[in-house]
Tab-separated table of C-alpha atoms and ligand atoms in Angstrom:
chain	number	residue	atom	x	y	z
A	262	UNK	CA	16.191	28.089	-3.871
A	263	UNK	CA	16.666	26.119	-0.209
A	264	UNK	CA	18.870	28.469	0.745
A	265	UNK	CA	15.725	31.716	-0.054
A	266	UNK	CA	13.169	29.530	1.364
A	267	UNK	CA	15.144	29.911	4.685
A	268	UNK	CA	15.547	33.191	4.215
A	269	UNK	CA	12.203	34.209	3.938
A	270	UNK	CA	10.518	31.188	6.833
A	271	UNK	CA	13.441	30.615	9.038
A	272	UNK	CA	11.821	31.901	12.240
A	273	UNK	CA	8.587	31.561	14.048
A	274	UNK	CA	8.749	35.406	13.828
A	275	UNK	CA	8.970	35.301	9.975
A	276	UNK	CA	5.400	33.190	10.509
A	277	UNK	CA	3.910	35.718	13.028
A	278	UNK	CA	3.532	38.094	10.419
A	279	UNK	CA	1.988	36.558	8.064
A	280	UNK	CA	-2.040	37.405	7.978
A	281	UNK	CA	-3.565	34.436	9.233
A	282	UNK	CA	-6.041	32.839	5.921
A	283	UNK	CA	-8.415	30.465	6.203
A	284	UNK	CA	-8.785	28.824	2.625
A	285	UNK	CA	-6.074	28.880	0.356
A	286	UNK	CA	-6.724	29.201	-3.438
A	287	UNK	CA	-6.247	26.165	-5.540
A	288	UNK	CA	-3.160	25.469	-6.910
A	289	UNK	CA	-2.523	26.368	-10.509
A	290	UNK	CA	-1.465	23.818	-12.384
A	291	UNK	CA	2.103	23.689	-13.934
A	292	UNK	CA	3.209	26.683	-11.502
A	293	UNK	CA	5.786	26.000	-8.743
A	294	UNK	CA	5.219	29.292	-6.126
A	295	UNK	CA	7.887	31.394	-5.564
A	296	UNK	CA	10.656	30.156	-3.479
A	297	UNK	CA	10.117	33.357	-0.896
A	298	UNK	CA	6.725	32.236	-0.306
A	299	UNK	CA	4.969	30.283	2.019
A	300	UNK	CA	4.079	28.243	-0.432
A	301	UNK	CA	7.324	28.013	-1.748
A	302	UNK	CA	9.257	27.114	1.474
A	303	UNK	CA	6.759	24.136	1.794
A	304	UNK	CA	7.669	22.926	-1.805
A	305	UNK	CA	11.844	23.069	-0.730
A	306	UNK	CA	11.019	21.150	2.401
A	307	UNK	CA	8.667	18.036	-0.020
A	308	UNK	CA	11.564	18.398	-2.442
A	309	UNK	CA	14.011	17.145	0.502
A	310	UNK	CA	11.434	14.440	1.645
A	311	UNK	CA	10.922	13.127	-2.532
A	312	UNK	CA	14.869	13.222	-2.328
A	313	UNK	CA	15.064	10.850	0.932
A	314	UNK	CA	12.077	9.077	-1.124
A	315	UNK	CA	14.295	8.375	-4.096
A	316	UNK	CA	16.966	7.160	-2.282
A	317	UNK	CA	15.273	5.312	0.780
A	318	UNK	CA	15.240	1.916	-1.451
A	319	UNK	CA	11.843	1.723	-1.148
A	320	UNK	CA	10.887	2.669	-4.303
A	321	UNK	CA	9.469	-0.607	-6.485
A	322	UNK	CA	11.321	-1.378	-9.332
A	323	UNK	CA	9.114	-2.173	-11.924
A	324	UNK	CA	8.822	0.698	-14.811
A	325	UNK	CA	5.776	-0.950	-16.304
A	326	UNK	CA	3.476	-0.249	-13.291
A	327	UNK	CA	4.657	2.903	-12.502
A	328	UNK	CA	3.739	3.597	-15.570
A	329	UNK	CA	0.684	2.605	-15.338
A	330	UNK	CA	-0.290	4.036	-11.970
A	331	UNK	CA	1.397	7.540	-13.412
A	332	UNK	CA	-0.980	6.952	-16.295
A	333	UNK	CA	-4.248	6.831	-14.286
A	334	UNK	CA	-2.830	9.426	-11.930
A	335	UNK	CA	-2.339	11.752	-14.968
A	336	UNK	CA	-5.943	11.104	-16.208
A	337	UNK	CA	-7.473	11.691	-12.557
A	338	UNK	CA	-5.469	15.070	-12.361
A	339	UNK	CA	-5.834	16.341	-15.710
A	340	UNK	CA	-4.375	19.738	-15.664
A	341	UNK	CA	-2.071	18.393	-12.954
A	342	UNK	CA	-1.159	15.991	-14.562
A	343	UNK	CA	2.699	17.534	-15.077
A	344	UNK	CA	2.601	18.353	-11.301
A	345	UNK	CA	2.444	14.569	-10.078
A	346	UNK	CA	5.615	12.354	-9.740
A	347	UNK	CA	4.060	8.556	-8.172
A	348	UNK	CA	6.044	6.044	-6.635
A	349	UNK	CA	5.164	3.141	-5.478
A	350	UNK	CA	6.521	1.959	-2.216
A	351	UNK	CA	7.312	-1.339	-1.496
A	352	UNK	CA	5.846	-1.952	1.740
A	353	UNK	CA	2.767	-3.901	3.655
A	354	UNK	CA	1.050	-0.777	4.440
A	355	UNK	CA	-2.392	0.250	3.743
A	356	UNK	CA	-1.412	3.971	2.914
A	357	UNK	CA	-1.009	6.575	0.467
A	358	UNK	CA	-0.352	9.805	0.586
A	359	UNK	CA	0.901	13.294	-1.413
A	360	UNK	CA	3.180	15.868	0.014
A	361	UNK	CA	2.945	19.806	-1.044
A	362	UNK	CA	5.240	19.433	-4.213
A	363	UNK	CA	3.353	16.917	-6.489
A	364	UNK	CA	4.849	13.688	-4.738
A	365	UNK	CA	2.466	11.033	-4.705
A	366	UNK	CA	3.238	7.853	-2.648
A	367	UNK	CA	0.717	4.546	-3.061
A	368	UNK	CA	2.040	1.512	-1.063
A	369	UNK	CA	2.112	-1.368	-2.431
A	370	UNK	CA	0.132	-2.923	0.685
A	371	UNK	CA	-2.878	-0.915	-0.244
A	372	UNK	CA	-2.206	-1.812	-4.006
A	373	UNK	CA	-2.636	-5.186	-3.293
A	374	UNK	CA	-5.873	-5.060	-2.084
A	375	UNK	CA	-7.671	-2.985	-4.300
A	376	UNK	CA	-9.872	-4.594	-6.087
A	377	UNK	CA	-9.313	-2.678	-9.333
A	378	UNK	CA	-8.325	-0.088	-11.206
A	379	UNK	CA	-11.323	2.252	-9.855
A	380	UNK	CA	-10.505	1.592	-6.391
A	381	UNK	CA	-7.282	2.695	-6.993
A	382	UNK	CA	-7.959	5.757	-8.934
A	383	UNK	CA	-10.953	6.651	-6.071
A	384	UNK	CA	-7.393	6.424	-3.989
A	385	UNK	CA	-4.980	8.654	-6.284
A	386	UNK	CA	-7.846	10.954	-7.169
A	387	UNK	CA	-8.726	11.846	-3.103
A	388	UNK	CA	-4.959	12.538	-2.855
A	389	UNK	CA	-4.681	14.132	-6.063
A	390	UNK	CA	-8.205	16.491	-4.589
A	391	UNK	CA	-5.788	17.597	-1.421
A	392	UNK	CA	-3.006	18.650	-3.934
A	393	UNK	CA	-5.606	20.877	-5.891
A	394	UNK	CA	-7.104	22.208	-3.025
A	395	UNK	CA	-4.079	22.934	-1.380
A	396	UNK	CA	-4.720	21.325	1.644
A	397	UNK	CA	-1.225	21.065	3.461
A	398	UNK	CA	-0.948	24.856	3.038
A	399	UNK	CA	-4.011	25.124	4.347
A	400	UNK	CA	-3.148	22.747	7.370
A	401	UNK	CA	0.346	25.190	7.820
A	402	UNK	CA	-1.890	28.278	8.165
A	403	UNK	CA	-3.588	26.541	10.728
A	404	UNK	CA	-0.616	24.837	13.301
A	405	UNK	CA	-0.305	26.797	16.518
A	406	UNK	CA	2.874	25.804	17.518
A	407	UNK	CA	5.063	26.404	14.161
A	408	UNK	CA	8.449	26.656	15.974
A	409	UNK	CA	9.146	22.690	14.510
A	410	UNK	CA	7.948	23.672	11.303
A	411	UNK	CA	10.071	26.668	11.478
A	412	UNK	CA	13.287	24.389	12.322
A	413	UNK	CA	12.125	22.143	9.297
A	414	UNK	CA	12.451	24.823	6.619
A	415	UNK	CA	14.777	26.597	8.304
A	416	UNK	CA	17.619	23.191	8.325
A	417	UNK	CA	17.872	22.906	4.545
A	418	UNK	CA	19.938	26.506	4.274
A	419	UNK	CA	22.352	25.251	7.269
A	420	UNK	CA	22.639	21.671	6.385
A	421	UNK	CA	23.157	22.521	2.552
A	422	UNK	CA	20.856	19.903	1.418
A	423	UNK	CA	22.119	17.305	3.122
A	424	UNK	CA	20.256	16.752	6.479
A	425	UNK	CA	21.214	14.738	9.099
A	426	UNK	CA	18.774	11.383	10.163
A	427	UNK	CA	17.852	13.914	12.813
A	428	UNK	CA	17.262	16.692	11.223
A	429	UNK	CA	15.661	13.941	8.693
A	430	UNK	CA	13.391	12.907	11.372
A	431	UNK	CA	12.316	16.451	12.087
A	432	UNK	CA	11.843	17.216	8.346
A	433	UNK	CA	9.577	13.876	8.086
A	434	UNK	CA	7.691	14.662	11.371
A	435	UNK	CA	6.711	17.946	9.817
A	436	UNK	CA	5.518	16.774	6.716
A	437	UNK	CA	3.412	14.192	8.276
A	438	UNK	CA	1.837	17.179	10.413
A	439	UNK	CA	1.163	18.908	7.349
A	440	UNK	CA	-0.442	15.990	5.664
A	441	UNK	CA	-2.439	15.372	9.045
A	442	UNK	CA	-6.027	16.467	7.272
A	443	UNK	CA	-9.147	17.791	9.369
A	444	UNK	CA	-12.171	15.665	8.451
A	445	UNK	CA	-13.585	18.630	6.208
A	446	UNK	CA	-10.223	18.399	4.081
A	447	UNK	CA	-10.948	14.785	3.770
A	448	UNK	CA	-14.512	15.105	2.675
A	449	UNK	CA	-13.365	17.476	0.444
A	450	UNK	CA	-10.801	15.094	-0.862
A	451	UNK	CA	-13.284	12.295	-1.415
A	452	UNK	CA	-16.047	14.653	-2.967
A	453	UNK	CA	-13.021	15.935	-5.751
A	454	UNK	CA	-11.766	11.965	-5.969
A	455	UNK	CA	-15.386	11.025	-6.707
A	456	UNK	CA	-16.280	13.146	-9.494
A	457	UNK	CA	-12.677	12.817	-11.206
A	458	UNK	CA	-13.070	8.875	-11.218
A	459	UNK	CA	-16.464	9.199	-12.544
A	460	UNK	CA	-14.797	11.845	-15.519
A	461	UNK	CA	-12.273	9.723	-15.832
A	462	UNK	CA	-14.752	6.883	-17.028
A	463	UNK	CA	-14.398	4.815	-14.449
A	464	UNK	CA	-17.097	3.725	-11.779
A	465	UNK	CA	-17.150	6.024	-8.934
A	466	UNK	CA	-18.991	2.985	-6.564
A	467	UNK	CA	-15.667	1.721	-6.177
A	468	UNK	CA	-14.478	4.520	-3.766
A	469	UNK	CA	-16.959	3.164	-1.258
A	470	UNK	CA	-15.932	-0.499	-1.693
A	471	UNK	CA	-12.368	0.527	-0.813
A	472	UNK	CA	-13.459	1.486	2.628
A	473	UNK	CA	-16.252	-1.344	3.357
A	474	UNK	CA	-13.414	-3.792	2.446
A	475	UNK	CA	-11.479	-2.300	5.063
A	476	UNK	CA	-13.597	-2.343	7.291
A	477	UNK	CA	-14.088	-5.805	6.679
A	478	UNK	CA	-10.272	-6.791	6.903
A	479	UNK	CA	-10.411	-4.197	10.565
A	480	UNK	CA	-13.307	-6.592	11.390
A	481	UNK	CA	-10.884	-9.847	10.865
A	482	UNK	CA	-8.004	-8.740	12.391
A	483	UNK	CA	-5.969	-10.195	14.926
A	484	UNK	CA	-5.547	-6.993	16.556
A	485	UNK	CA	-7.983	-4.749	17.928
A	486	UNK	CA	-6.130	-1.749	17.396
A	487	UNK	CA	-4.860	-2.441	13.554
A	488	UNK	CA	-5.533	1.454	12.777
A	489	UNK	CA	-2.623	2.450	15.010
A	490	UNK	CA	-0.584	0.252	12.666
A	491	UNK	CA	0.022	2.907	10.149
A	492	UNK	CA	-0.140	5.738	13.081
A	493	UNK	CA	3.843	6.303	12.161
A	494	UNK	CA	2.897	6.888	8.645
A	495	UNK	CA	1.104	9.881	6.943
A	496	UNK	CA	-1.763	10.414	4.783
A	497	UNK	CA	-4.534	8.090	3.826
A	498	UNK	CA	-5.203	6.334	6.824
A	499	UNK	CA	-4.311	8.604	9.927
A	500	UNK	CA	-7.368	11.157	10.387
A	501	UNK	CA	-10.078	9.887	8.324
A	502	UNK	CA	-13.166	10.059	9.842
A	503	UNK	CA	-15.064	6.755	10.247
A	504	UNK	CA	-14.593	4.759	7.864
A	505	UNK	CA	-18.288	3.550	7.198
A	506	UNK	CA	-19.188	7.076	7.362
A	507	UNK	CA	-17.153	7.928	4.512
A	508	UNK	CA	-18.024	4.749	2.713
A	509	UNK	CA	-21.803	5.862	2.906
A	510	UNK	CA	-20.959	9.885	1.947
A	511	UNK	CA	-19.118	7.919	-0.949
A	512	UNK	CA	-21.610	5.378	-1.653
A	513	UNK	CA	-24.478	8.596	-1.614
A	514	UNK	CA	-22.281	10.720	-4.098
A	515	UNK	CA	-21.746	8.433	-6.871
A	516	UNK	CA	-25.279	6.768	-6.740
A	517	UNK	CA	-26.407	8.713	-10.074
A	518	UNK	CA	-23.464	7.869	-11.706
A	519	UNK	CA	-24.474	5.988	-15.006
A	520	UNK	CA	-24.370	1.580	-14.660
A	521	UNK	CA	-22.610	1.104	-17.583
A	522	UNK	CA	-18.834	2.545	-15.824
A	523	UNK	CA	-15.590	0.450	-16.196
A	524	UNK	CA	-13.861	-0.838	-13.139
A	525	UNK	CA	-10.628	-1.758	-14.961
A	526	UNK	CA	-10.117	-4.995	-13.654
A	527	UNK	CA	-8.420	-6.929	-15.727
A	528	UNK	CA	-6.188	-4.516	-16.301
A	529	UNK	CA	-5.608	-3.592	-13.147
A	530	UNK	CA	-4.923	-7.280	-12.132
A	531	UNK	CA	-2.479	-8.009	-14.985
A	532	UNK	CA	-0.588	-5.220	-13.783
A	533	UNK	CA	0.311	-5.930	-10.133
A	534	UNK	CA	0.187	-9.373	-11.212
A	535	UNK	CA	4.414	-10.169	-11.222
A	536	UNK	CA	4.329	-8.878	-7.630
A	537	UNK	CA	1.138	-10.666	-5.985
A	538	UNK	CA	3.515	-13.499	-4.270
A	539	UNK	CA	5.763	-10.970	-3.094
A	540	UNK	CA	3.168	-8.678	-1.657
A	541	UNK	CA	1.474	-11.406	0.026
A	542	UNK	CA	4.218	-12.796	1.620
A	543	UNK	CA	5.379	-9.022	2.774
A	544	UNK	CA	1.496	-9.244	4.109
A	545	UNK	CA	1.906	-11.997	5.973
A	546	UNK	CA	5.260	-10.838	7.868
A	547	UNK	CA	2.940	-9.065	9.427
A	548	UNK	CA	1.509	-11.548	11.141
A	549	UNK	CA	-1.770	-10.113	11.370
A	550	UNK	CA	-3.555	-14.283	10.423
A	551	UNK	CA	-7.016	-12.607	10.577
A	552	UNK	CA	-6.938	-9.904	8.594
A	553	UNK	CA	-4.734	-11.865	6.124
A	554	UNK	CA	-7.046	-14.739	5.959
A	555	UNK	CA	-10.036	-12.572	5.291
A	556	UNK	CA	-8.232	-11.265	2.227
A	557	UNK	CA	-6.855	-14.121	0.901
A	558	UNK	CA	-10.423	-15.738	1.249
A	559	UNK	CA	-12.305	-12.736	-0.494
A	560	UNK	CA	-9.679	-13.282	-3.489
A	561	UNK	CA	-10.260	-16.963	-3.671
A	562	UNK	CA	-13.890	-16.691	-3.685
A	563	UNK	CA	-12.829	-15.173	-7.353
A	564	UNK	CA	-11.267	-17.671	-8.661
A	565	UNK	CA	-8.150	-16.351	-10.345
A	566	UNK	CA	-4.573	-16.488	-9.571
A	567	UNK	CA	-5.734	-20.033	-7.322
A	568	UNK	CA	-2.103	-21.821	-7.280
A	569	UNK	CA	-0.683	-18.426	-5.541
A	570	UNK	CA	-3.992	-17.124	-2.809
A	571	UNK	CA	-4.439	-20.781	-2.106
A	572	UNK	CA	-0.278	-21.287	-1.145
A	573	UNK	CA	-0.466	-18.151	0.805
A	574	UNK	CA	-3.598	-19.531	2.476
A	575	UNK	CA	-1.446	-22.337	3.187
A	576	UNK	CA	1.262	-20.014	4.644
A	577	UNK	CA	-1.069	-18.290	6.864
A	578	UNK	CA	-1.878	-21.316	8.602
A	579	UNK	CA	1.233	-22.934	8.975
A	580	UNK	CA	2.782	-19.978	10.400
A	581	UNK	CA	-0.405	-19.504	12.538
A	582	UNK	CA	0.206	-22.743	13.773
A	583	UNK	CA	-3.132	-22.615	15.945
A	584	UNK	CA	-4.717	-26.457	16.311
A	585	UNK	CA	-5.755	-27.882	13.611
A	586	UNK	CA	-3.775	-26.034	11.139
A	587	UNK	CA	-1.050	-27.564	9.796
A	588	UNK	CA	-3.969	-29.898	8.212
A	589	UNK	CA	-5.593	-26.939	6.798
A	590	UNK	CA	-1.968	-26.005	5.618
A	591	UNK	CA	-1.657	-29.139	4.101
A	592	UNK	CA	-5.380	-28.710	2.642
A	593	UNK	CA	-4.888	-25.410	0.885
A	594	UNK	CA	-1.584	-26.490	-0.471
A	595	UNK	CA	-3.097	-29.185	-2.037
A	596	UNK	CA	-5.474	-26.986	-3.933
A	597	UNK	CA	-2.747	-24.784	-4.751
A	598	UNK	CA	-0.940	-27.232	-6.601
A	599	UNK	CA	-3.767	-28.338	-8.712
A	600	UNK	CA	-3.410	-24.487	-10.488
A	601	UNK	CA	-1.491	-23.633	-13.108
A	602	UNK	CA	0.159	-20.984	-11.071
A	603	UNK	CA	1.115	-22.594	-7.901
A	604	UNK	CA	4.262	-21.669	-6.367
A	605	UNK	CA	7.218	-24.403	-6.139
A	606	UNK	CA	7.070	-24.080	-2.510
A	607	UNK	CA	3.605	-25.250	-2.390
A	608	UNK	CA	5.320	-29.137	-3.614
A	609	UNK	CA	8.315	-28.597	-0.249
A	610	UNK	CA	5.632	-27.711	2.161
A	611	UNK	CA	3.281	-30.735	1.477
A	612	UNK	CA	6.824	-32.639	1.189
A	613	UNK	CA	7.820	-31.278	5.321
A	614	UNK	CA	4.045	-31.904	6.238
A	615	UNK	CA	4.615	-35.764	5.153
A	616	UNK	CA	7.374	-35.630	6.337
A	617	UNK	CA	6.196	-34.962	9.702
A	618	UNK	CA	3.381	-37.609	9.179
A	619	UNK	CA	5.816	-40.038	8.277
A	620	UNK	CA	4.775	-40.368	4.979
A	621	UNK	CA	7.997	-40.723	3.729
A	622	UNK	CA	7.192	-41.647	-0.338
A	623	UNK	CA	4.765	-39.201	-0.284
A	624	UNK	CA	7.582	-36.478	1.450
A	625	UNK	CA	9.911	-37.717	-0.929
A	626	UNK	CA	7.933	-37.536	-4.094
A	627	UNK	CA	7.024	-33.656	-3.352
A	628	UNK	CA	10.406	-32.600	-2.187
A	629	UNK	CA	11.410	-33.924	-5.227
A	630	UNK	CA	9.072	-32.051	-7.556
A	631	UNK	CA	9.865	-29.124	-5.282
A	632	UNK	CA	13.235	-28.926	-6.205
A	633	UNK	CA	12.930	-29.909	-10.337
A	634	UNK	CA	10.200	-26.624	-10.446
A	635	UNK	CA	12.640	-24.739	-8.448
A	636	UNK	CA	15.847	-25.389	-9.644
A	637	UNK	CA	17.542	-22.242	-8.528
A	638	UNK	CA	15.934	-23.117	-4.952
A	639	UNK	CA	18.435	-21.170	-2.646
A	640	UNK	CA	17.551	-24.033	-0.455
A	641	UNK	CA	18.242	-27.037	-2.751
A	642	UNK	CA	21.510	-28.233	-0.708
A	643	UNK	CA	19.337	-28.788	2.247
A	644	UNK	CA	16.372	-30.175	0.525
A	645	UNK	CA	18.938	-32.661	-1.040
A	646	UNK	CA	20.003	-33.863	2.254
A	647	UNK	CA	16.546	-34.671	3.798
A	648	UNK	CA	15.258	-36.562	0.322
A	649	UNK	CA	19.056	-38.493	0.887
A	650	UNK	CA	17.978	-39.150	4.733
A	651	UNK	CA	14.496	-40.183	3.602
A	652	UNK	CA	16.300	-42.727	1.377
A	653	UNK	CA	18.737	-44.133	4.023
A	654	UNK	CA	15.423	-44.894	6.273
A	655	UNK	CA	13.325	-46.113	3.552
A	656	UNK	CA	11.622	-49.370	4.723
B	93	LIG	ZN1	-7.006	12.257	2.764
């Protein structure tokens, strides 16, 4: 099937000739095109790029929540439903995006801050609204230059479906091209995300909320230029227009939707639940203090899941280490530990913060709990020396 893609798109002169189109029809759902189309030869090259997906380890391991993102995806989609295959990516970046073939990639950085299960389905169902639409096509018919695109479809039939990293790279650089939407694509998108979150029964006023809350987060950033963070990856992020204009065109097109909508919030939170801790801390490798504060702030001001916002509040500041913060450090830890949920290492930092105070019960005590609520700690060995140095010196 590679091999007749190639055939029929292997050189810019194959592209010449084709009559230059403008819109392309919607897709129809549950039909893969022909392999000698156009069409077709974009679907080999996403199959190759779903391939390097599978096998990048970057895929999240947790069947439960792919299952439920599939789920909402497939109730966004509809009809499409059978077309969409969603991973979840395991990475701190505020992204999503879908590639010609069905494959739908949501990061788990921008899972972790949406709000709920709206939010994310105002996310799947814009990507979902380029799939129908047949965007990327659209976007092919439309590249000047298609020599690189050429090269892309055209290494699959040589390479025998097993690309170099180079020829990787070239692939990857060509699908991001493809997924690089015109701001007309984009409104497009949001329009068809609104109206299938509001079918779907969910409120379609989250869609704006994603983007105000980004804005927000932009706003409390550490760096100026946070956008260009994601400008190596595809989709979501990289050509939107403005994000407060889209947030208002959002805000406008679901103001008639009825009050009484679900946001699925609850549900939404039980389900990335096992990997808030982990997502946080992938946040905060970052290092982006602002923008990480601001979120973990907005989620406190909730008042759920204290024990693990308020230790990563904690973490923020002690790795900040701007004046004055190892106190708030100490502060936030404190108030993490008073919640059910509270992470061991919330008792071992207050322990090293005494420690450094030269309150030495007070160091011991914690280091101690530290290591009975942890008691797997990959660190216990060296924890057990400093609580047996803390005893030697012991007034
Ligand atoms: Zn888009």
């Amino acid at each position: 099937m590679i091999a007749a893609a190639a055939l029929a798109l292997g050189s810019s002169a194959a592209f010449a000739q084709q009559a230059p189109i403008d819109r392309a029809a919607p897709r129809q759902a549950g039909v893969r095109p022909a392999p000698s189309t156009l069409e077709g030869g974009l679907w080999a090259l996403s199959d190759r790029m779903e391939k390097q997906i599978q096998t990048s380890g970057q895929v999240l391991k947790d069947k439960a929540l792919e299952a439920y993102v599939s789920d909402l995806a497939c109730r966004l989609a509809g009809a499409h439903c059978t077309d969409l295959r969603v991973y979840i990516l395991d990475a701190p970046v505020w992204n999503a995006f879908m590639a010609p073939n069905g494959t739908m990639a949501v990061y788990s950085g921008l899972m972790l801050r949406m709000d709920d299960e709206a939010e994310l389905a105002c996310v799947i169902g814009h990507e979902s609204g380029h799939f129908i639409q047949n965007h990327s096509l659209e976007n092919f018919m439309a590249v000047k230059n298609r020599s690189n695109i050429a090269m892309a479809l055209g290494i699959g039939a040589a390479a025998a479906g097993a690309p170099s990293s180079a020829q990787q790279v070239v692939q990857l650089a060509t699908m991001a091209s493809l997924m690089r939407y015109s701001r007309q694509h984009e409104a497009e998108a949001d329009t068809i995300g609104v109206t299938k979150v509001q079918g779907s029964g969910l409120d379609p006023r989250a869609c704006a909320r994603v983007w105000r809350n980004l804005l927000a987060e932009f706003e409390a950033s550490d760096q100026r230029a946070l956008r260009r963070r994601a400008s190596g990856e595809t989709g979501l992020l990289d050509s939107h227009p403005g994000a407060s204009v889209r947030a208002d065109a959002l805000e406008a097109a679901a103001k008639s939707a009825p009050d009484d909508l679900d946001l699925g919030r609850a549900r939404y939170r039980a389900a990335i639940r096992p990997h808030l801790l982990d997502w946080l801390r992938a946040d905060l490798r970052q290092k982006d203090f602002g923008a990480a504060l601001h979120f973990l702030e907005r989620r406190l001001a909730e008042g759920e899941d204290v024990g693990v916002y308020e230790f990563m509040r904690g973490e923020a500041y002690r790795l900040r280490r701007k004046e004055g913060d190892l106190a708030r450090a100490a502060e936030a830890y404190g108030r993490a530990i008073q919640a059910p949920d509270a992470p061991a290492e919330a008792w071992r930092e207050i322990g090293y913060i005494a420690l450094r105070d030269n309150d030495k019960l007070r160091a011991r005590t914690m280091l101690e709990t530290y290591l009975q609520r942890a008691p797997n700690a990959g660190d216990r060995a060296l924890v057990n020396a400093d609580i047996a140095k803390l005893m030697e010196h012991r007034p």
